[in-house]
mmCIF file of C-alpha atoms and ligand atoms in Angstrom:
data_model
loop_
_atom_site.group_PDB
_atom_site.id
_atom_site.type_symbol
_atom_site.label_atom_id
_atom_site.label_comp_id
_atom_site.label_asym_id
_atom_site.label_seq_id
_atom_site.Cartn_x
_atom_site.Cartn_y
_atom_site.Cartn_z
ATOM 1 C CA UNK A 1 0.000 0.000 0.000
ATOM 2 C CA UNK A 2 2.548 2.919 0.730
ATOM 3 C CA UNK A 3 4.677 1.739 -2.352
ATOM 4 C CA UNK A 4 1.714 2.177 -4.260
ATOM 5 C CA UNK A 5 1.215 5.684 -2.714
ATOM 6 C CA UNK A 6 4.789 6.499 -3.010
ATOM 7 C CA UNK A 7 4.384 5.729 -6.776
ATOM 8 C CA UNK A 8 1.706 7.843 -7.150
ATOM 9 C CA UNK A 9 3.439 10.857 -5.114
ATOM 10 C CA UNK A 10 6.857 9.900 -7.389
ATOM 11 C CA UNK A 11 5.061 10.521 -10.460
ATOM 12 C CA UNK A 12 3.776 14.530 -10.056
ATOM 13 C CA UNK A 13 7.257 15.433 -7.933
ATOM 14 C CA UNK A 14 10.617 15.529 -7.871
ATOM 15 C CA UNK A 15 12.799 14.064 -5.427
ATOM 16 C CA UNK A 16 15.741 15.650 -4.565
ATOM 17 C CA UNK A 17 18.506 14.333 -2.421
ATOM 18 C CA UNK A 18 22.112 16.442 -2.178
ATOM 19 C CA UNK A 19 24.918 14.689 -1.846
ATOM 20 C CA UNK A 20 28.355 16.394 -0.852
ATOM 21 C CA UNK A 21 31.264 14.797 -1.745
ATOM 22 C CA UNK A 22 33.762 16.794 0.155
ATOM 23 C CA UNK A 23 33.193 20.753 -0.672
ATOM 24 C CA UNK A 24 33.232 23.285 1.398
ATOM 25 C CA UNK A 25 29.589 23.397 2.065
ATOM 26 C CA UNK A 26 28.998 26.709 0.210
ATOM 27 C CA UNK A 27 27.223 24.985 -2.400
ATOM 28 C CA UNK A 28 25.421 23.244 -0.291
ATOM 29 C CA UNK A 29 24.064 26.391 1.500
ATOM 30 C CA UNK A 30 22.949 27.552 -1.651
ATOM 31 C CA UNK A 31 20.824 24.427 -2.476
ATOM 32 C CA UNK A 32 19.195 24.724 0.722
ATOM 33 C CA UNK A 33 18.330 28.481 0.187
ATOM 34 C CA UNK A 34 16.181 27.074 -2.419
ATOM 35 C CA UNK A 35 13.847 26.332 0.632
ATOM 36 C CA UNK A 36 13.430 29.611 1.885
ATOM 37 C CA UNK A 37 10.475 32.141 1.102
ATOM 38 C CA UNK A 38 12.092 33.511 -1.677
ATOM 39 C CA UNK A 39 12.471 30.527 -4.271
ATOM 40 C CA UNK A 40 9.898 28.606 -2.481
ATOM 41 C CA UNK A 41 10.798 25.244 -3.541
ATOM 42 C CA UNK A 42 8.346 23.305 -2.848
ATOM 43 C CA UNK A 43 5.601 25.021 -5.447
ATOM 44 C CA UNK A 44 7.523 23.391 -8.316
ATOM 45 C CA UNK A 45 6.567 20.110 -7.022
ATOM 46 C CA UNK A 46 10.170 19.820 -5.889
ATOM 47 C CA UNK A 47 11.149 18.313 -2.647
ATOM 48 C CA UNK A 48 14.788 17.709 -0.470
ATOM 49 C CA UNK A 49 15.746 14.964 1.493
ATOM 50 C CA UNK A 50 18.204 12.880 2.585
ATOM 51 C CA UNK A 51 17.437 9.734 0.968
ATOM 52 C CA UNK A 52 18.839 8.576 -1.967
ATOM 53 C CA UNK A 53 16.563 5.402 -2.195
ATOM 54 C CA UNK A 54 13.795 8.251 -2.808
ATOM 55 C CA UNK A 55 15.273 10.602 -4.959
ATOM 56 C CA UNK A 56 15.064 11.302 -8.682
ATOM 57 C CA UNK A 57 17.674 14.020 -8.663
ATOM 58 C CA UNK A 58 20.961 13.570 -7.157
ATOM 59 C CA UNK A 59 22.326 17.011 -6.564
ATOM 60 C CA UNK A 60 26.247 16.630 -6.366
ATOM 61 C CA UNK A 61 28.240 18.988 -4.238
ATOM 62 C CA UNK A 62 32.254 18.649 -3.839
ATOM 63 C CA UNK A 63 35.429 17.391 -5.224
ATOM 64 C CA UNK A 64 34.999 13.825 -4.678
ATOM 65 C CA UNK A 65 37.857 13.321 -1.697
ATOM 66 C CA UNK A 66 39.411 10.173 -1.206
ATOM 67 C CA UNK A 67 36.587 8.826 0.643
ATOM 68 C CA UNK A 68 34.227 9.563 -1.760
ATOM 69 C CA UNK A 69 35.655 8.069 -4.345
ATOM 70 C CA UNK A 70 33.953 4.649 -3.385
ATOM 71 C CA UNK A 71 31.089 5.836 -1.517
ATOM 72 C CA UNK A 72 29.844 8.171 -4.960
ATOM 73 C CA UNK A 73 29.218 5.149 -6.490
ATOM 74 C CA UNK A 74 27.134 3.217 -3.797
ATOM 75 C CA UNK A 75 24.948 6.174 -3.061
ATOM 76 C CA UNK A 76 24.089 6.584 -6.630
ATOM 77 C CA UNK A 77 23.562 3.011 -6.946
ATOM 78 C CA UNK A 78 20.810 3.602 -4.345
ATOM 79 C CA UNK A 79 18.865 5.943 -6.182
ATOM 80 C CA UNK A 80 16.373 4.128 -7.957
ATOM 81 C CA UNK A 81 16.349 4.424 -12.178
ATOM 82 C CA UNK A 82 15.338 6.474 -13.798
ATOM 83 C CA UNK A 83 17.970 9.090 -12.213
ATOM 84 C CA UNK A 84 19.745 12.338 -12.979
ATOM 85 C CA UNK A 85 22.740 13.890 -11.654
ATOM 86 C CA UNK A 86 23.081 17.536 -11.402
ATOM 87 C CA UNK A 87 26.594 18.670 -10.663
ATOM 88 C CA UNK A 88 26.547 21.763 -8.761
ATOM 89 C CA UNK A 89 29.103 24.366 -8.535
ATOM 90 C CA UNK A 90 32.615 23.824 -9.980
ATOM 91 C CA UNK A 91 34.267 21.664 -7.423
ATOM 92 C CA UNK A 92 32.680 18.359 -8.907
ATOM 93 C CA UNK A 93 33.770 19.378 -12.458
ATOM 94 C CA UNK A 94 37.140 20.566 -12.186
ATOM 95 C CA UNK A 95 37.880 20.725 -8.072
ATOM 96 C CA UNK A 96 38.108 23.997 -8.210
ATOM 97 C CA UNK A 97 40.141 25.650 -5.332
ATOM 98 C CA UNK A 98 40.713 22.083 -3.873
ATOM 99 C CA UNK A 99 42.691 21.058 -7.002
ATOM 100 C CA UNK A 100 46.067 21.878 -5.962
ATOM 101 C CA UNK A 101 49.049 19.889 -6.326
ATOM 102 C CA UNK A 102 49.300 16.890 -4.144
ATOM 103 C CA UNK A 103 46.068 17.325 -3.240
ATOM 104 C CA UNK A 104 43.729 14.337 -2.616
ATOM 105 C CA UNK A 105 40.759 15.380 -5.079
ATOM 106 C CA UNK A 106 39.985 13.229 -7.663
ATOM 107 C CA UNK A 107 37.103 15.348 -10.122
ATOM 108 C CA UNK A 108 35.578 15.206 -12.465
ATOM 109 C CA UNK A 109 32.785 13.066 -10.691
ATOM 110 C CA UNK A 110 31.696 12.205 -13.847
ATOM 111 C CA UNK A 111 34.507 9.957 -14.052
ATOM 112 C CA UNK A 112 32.362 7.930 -11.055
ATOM 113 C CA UNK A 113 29.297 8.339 -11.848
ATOM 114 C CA UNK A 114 27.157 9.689 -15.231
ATOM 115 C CA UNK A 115 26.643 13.539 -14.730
ATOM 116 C CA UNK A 116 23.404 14.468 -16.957
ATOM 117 C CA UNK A 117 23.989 18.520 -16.232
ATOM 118 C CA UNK A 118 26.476 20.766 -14.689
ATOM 119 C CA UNK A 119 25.551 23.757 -12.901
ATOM 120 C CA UNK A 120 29.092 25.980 -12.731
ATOM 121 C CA UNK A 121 30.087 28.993 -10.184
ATOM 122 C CA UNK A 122 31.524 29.336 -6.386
ATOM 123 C CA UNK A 123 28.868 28.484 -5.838
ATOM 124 C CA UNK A 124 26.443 29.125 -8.256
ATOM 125 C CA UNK A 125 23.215 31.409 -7.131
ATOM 126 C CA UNK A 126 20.197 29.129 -5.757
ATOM 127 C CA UNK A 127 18.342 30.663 -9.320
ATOM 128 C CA UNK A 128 20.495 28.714 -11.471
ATOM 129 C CA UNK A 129 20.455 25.646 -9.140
ATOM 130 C CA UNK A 130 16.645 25.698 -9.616
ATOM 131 C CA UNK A 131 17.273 26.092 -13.393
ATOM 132 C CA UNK A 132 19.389 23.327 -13.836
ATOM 133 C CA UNK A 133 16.583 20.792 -11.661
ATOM 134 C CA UNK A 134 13.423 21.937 -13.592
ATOM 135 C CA UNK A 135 15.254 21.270 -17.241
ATOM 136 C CA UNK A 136 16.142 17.777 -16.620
ATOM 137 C CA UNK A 137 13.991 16.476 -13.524
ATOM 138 C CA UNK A 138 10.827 16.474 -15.367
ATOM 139 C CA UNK A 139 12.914 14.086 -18.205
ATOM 140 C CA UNK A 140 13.039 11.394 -15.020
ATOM 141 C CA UNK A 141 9.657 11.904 -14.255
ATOM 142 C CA UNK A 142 8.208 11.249 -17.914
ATOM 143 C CA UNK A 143 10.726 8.289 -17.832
ATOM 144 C CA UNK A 144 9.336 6.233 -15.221
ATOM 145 C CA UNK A 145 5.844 7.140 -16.135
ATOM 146 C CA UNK A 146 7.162 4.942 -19.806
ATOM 147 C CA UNK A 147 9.158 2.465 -17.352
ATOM 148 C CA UNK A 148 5.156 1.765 -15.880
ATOM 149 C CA UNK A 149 3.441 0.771 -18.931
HETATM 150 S S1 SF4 B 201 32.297 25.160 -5.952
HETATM 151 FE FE1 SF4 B 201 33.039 26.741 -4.516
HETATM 152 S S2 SF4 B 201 31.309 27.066 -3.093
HETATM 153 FE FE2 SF4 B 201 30.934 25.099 -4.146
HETATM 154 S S3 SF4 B 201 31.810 23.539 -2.754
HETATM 155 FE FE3 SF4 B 201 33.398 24.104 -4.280
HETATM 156 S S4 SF4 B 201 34.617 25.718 -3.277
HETATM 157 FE FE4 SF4 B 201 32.678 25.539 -2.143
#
């Protein structure tokens, strides 16, 4: 019964879960301003948590440290298909200021996992974030509304 409901629910919204892979949380900040009043989130149909088991969108924050390198792969293995990955900010493109020589950084994190868009900036502004999600997360949507049939 709630996997029915959660099926229904899935296929109007979009899930969102943001994963950091070792930044320095200012992108993150930015992705949660998307909460406040101002870009009010939620009317898009658009909704953040924590879990990737629920999420259509994984938003990816970070360089990919050494840890990450690993665990990238097992959380988006958790998210269930269809799935798109929004890079946000330039640390999981390039590394950005955590790129430095002998440095333990290891983007692109498209070289883990497949990265459908890229959102660049330090950090990018919570507009462009919300940009990136509304041209690709309705693609998941429509996709698992085909996967049903
Ligand atoms: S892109 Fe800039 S703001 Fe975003 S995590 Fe990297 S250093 Fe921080």
């Amino acid at each position: 019964m709630l996997d029915s409901i959660k099926d229904v629910v899935r296929k109007s919204s979009i899930h969102v879960c943001i994963v950091n892979c070792g930044g320095c949380n200012g992108c993150d900040v930015e992705c949660v301003a998307l909460l406040s009043p101002r870009y009010d989130l939620e009317q898009y149909g658009i909704y953040v948590h924590n879990n990737p088991r629920e999420a259509d969108v994984l938003l990816l924050t970070g360089a990919v440290t050494e840890q990450w390198r690993e665990n990238l792969k097992r959380v988006y293995d958790k998210a269930p298909e269809p799935k798109i990955v929004v890079a946000i900010g330039n640390c999981p493109q390039s590394g950005d200021v955590f790129n430095q020589e002998g440095g333990h950084v290891y983007a692109p994190a498209s070289d883990f996992v497949p990265v459908d868009a890229a959102v660049s900036g330090c950090p990018p502004r919570p507009s462009e974030i919300l940009e990136a999600i509304l041209a690709v997360g309705p693609q998941a949507i429509a996709d698992r509304g085909r996967e049903k049939r």
